[in-house]
Short mmCIF file of C-alpha atoms in Angstrom, two decimals:
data_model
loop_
_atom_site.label_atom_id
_atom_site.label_comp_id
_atom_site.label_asym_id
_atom_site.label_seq_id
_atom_site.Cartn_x
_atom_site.Cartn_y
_atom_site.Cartn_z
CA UNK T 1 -5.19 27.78 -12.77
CA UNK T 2 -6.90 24.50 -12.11
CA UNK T 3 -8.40 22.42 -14.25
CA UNK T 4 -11.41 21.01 -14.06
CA UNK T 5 -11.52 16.80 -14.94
CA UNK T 6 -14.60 16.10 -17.00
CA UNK T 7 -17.32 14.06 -15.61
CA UNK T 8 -16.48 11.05 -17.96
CA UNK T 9 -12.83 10.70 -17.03
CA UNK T 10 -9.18 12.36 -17.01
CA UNK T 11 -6.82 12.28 -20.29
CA UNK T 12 -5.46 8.98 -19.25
CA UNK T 13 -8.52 7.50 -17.43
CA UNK T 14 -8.90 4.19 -17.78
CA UNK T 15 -12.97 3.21 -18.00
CA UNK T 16 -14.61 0.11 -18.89
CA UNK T 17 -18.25 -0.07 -20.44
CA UNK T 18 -20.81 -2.39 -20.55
CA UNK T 19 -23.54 -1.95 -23.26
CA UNK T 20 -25.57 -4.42 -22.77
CA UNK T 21 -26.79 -3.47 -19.16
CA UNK T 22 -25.47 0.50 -18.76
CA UNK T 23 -24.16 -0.24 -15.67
CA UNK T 24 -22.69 2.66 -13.87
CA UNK T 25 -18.57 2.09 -13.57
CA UNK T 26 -16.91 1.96 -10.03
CA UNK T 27 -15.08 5.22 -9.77
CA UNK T 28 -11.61 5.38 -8.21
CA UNK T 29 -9.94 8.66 -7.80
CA UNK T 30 -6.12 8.56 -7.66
CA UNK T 31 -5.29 11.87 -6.57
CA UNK T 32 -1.82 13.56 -8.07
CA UNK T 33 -0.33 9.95 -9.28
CA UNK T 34 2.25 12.15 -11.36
CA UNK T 35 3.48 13.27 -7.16
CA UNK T 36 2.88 10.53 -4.77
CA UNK T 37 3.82 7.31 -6.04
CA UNK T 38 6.95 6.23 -3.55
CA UNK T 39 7.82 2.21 -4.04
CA UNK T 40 4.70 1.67 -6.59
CA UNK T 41 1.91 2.26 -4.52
CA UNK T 42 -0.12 3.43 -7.44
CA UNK T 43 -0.37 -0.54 -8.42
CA UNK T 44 -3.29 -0.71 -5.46
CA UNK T 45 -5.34 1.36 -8.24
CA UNK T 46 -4.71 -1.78 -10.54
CA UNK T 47 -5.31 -3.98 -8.16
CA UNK T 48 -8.82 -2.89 -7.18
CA UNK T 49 -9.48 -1.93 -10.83
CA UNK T 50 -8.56 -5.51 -11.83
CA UNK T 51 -10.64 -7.38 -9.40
CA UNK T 52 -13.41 -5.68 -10.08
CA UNK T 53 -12.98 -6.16 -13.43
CA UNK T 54 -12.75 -9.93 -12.95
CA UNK T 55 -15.77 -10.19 -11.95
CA UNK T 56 -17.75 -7.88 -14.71
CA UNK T 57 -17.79 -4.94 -12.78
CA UNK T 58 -16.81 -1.90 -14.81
CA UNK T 59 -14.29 0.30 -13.58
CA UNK T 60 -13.44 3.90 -14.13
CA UNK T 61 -10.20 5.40 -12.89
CA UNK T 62 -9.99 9.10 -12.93
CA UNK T 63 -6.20 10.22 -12.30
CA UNK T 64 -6.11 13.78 -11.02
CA UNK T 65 -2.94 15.38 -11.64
CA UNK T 66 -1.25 18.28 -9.95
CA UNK T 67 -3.44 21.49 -11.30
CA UNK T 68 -6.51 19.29 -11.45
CA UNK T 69 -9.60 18.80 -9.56
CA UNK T 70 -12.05 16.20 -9.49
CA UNK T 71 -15.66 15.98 -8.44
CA UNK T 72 -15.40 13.62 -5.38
CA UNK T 73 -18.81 13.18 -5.04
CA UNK T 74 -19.17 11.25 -8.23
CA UNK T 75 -16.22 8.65 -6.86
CA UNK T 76 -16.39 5.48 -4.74
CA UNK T 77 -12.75 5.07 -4.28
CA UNK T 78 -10.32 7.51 -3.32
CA UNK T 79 -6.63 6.94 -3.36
CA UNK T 80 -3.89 9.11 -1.85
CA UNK T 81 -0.20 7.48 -1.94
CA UNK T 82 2.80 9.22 -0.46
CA UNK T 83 6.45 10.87 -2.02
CA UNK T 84 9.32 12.71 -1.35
CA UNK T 85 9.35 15.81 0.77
CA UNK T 86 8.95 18.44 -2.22
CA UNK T 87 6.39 16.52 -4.17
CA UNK T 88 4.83 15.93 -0.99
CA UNK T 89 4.29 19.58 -0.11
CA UNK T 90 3.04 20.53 -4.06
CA UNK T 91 0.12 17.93 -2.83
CA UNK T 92 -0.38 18.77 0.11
CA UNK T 93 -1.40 22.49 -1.08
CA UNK T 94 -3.71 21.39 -3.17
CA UNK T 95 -5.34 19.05 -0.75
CA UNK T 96 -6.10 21.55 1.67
CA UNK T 97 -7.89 22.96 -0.76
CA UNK T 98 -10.10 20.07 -1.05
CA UNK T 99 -9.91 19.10 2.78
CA UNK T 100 -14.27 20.15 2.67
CA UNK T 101 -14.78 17.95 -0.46
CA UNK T 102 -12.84 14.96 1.14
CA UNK T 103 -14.37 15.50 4.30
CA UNK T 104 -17.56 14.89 2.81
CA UNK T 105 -16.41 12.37 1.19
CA UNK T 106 -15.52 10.36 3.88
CA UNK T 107 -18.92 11.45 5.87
CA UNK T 108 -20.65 9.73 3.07
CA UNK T 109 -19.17 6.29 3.53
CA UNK T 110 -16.65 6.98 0.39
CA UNK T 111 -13.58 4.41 0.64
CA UNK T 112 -10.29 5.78 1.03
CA UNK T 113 -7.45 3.80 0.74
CA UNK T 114 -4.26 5.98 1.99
CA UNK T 115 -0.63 5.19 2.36
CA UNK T 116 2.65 6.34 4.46
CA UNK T 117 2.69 9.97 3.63
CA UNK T 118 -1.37 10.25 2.24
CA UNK T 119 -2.12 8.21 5.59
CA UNK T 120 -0.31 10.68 7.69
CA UNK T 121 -2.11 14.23 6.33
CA UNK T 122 -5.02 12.82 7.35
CA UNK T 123 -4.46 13.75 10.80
CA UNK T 124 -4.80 16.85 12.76
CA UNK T 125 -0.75 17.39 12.53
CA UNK T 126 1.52 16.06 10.31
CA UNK T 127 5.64 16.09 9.16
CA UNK T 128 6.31 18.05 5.73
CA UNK T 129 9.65 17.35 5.68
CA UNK T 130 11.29 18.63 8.98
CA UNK T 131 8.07 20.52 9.82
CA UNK T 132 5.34 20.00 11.98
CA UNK T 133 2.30 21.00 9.52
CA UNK T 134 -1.59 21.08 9.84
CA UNK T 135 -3.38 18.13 8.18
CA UNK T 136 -6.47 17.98 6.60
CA UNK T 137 -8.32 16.91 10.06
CA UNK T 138 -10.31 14.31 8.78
CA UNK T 139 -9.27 11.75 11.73
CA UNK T 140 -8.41 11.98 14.99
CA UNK T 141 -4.52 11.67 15.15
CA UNK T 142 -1.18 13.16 14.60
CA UNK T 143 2.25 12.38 13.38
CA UNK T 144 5.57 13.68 14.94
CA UNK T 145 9.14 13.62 14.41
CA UNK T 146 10.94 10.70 16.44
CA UNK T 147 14.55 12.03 18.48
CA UNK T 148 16.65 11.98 16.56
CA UNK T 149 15.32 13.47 13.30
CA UNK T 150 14.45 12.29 9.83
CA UNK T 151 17.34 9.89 10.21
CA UNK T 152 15.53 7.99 12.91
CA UNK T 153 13.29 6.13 10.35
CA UNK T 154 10.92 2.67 11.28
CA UNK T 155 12.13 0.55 8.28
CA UNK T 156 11.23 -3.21 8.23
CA UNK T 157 8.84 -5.82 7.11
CA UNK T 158 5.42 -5.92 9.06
CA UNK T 159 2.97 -8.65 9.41
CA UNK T 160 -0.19 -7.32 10.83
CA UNK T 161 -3.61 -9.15 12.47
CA UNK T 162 -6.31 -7.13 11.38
CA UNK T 163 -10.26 -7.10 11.15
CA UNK T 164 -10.45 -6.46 7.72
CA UNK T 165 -8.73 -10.05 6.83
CA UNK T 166 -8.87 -13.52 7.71
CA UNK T 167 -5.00 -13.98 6.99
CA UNK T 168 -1.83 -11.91 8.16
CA UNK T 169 -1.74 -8.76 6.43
CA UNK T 170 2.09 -8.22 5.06
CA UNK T 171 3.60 -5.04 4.18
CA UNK T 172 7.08 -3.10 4.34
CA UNK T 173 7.70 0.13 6.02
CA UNK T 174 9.78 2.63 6.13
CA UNK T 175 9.05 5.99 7.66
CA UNK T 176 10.35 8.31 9.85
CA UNK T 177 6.88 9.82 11.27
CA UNK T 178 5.65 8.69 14.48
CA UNK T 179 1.68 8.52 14.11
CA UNK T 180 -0.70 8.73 17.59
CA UNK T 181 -4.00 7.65 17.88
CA UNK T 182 -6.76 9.30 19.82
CA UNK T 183 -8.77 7.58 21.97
CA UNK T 184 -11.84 6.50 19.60
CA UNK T 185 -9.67 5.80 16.65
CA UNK T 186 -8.76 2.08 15.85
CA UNK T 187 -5.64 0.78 13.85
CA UNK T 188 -5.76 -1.01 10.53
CA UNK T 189 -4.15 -3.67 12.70
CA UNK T 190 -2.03 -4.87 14.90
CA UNK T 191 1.31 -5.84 14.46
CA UNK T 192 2.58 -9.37 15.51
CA UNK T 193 5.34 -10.16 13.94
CA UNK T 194 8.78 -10.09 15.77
CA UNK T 195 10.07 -7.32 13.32
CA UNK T 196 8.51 -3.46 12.13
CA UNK T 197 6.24 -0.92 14.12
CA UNK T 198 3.39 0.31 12.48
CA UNK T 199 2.56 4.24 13.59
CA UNK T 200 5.24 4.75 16.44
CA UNK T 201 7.94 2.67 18.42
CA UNK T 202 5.55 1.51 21.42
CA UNK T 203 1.96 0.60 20.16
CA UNK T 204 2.49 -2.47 18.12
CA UNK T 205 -0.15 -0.95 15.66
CA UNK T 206 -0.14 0.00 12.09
CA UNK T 207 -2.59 2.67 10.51
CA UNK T 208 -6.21 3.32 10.94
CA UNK T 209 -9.65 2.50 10.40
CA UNK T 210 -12.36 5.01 10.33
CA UNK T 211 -15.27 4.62 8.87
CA UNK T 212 -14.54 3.60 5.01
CA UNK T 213 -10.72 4.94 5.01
CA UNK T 214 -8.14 2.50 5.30
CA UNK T 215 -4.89 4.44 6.29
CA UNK T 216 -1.62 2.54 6.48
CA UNK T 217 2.42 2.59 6.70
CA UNK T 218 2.65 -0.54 4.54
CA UNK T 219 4.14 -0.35 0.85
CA UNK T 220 4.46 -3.38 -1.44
CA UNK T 221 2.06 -2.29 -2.73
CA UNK T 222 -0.37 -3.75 0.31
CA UNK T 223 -3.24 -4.70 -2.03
CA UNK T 224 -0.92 -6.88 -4.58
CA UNK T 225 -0.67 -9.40 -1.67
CA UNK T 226 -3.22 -9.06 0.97
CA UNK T 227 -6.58 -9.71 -1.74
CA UNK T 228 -8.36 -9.38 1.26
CA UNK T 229 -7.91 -5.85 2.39
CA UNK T 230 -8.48 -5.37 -1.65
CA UNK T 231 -12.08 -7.28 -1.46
CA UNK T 232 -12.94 -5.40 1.83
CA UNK T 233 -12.22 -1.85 -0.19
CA UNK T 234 -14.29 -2.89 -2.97
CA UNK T 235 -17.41 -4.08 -0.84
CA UNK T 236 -17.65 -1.01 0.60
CA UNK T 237 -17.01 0.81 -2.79
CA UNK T 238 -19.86 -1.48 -4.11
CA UNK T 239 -22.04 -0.15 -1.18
CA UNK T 240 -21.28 3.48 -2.32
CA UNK T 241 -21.75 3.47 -5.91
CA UNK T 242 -25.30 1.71 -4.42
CA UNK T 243 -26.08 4.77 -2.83
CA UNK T 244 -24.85 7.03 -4.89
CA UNK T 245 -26.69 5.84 -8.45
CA UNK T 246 -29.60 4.51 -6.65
CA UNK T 247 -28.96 0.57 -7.68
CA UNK T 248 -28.60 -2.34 -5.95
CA UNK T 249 -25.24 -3.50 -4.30
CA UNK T 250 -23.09 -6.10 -6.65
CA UNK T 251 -22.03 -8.82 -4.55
CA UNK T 252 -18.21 -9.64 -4.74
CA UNK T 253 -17.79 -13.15 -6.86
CA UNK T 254 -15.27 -15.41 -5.05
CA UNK T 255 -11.56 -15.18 -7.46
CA UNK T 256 -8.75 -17.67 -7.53
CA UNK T 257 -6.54 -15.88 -5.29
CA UNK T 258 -3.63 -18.53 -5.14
CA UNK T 259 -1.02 -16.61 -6.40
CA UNK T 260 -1.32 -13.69 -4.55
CA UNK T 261 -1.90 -15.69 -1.37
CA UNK T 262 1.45 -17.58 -1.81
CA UNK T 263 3.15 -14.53 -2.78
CA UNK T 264 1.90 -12.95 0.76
CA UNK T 265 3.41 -15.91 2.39
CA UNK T 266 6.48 -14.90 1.48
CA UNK T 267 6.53 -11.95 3.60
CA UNK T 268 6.07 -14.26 6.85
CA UNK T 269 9.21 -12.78 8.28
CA UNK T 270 11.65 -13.34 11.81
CA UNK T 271 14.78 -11.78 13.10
CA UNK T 272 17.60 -14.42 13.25
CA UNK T 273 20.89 -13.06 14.25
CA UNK T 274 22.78 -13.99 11.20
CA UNK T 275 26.89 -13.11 10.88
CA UNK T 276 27.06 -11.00 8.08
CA UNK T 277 29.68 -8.15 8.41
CA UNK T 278 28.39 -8.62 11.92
CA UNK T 279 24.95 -7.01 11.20
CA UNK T 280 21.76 -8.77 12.22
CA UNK T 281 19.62 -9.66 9.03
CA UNK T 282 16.14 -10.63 7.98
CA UNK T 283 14.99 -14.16 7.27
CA UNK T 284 12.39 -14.96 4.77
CA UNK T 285 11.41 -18.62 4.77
CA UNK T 286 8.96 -19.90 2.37
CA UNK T 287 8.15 -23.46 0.97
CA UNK T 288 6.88 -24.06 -2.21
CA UNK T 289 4.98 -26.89 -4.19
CA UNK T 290 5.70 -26.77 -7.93
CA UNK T 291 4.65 -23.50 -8.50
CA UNK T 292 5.72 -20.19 -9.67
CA UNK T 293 7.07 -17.30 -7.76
CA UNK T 294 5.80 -14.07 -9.15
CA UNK T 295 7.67 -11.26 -6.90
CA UNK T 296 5.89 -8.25 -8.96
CA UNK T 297 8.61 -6.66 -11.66
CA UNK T 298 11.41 -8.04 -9.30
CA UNK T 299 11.67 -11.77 -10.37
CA UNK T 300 10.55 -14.64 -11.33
CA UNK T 301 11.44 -18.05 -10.69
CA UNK T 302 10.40 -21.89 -10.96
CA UNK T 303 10.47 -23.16 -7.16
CA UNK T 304 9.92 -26.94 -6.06
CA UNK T 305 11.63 -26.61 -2.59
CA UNK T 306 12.69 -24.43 0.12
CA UNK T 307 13.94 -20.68 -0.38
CA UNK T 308 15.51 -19.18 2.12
CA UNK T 309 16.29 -15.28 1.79
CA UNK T 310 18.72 -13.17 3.73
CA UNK T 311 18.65 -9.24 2.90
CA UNK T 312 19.87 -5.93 4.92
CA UNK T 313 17.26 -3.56 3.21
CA UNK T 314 14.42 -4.27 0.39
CA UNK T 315 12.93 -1.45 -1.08
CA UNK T 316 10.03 -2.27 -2.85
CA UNK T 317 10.20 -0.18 -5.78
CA UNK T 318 9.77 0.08 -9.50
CA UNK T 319 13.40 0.42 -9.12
CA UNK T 320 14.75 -2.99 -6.84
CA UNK T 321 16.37 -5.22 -8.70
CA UNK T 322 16.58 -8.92 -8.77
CA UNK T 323 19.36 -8.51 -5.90
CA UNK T 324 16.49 -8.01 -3.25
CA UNK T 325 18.95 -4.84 -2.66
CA UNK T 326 18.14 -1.16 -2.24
CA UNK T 327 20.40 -0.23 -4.91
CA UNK T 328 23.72 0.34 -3.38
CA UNK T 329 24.95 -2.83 -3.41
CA UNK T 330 26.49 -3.27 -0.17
CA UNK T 331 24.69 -6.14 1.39
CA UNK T 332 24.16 -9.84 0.82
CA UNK T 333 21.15 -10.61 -1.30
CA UNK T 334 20.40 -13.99 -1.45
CA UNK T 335 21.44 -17.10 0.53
CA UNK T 336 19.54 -20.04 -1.31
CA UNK T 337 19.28 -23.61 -1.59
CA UNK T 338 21.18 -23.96 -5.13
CA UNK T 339 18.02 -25.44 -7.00
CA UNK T 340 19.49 -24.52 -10.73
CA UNK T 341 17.56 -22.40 -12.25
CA UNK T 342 19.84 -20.00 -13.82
CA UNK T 343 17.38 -16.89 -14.47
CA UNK T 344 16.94 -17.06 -10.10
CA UNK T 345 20.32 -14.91 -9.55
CA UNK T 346 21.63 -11.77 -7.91
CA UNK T 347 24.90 -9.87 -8.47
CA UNK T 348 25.73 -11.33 -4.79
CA UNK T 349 24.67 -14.36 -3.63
CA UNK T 350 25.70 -17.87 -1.89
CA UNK T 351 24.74 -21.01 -3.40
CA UNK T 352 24.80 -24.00 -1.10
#
């Protein structure tokens, strides 16, 4: 049987208060975090929550488990991430059972924020594993299998132009979906880097923009290093807590975004045919001043000159390691100037 959240929060909400002013919290739904959390997407929750908090807006996150339900028309942010095929399919069942609520939702100029798989049930048609499945229909588009199969997967860093930000969007991908457009429907962006895809092998586009949902193919998670895309979701947010507790809009207080900016500069990526085992690799280049490289649970090093990083395959997961690797430990992870700092190492690397 479901269960119904109560209208303060979940068991392991997380809600700020502020006394002096009652100010009603910024509500962000994360729907079934204990299913659809591939490669740490959940950490756009923290993001948003964090930036908001930064600038004295209280925040309430509501997580909504698998047997719960939440009242979406008390929420301002809604956040659907994606996971593997079976915990995929558990979700999916229950969001078709909310596909009216979300609708509305989403008619009422609620954000959503959805990623890979959560981006793709949005559609008319969608892949559950090696199925073609209905979605939940709330935008025009659909998602097919490629030739080829599940094998035949889109897997690469992405750097994307797109309305909601000033600066290059960066992302990874790696999906094996091939999303469609209709006619009226925009992308999140466009992609213009000489590497990844976005929704299919021809467009040169990446996710969608409809009304306030941002859907997307890009992991990382997107928010930790595009602030923009994370200030554009909260204005909008901002807007519907407005209208939805009759008070006026809180503008968004410039932050000190430095780290997060240099972090996204990072992700500035090329293909360079490099001779390793005679596979092409990436090529990250990115210069430093004295500074600190903060590379989210990954690593963390002390740079004052140029990096330069070769890898087959980054997975950015809880689970990648300081090797840059996806865990089976077959390809080259770092090719660096040696600068000597001792905690900067991988189980595989060149020095020079």
């Amino acid at each position: 049987a479901s269960e119904s959240l109560p209208a303060v929060a979940s068991a392991e909400a997380a809600s700020d208060s502020n006394a002096a002013t009652e100010e009603e919290p910024l509500v962000i739904a994360h729907l079934f975090p204990d299913l659809l959390n591939l490669y740490g997407d959940g950490g756009n929750v923290t993001v948003l929550a964090y930036r908001a908090r930064k600038r004295g807006i209280p925040v309430e996150v509501r997580r909504v488990e698998h047997g719960q339900t939440c009242d979406l028309s008390a929420a301002d942010i809604v956040f659907l991430g994606g996971g593997p095929d079976r915990e995929q399919r558990l979700a999916s069942e229950e969001l078709l059972r909310m596909r009216d609520d979300l609708a509305r939702f989403v008619e009422g100029d609620g954000v959503l924020l959805a990623i890979c798989g959560g981006y793709q049930i949005l559609g008319r048609e969608w892949l559950l594993g090696e199925d073609s499945v209905e979605g939940l229909g709330i935008v025009d588009m659909t998602t097919v299998r490629a030739e080829g199969g599940s094998g035949n997967r889109l897997i690469d860093n992405v750097i994307l132009s797109s309305p909601v930000a000033k600066r290059p969007v960066v992302g990874y991908e790696n999906h094996a979906g091939r999303t469609h457009l209709g006619e009226e429907v925009r992308p999140f962006g466009t992609v213009t880097s000489t590497v990844g895809h976005g929704n299919n092998d021809d467009d040169k586009a990446d996710g969608v923009l409809h009304r306030n949902v941002l859907g997307t193919y890009l992991h990382g998670p997107l928010l930790s290093k595009n602030p923009e895309v994370a200030d554009w979701l909260l204005a909008r947010a901002l807007e519907r807590r407005a209208g939805r507790t009759g008070t006026p809009a809180a503008d968004l207080a410039p932050l000190d975004d430095g780290a997060e900016l240099e972090l996204g500069s990072v992700v500035k990526v090329k293909l360079t045919q490099v001779l390793l085992g005679g596979n092409a690799s990436l090529v990250q280049v990115a210069e430093f001043r004295l500074g600190e490289l903060r590379f989210a649970n990954v690593l963390v090093a002390k740079l004052d000159s140029l990096i330069t990083v070769f890898f087959a395959g980054l997975l950015l997961s809880d689970h990648a390691g300081t090797g840059l690797d996806n865990g089976d430990r077959d390809h080259m992870a770092l090719f660096v100037e040696d600068l000597r700092h001792a905690n900067f190492s991988a189980d595989d690397c060149f020095h020079v």
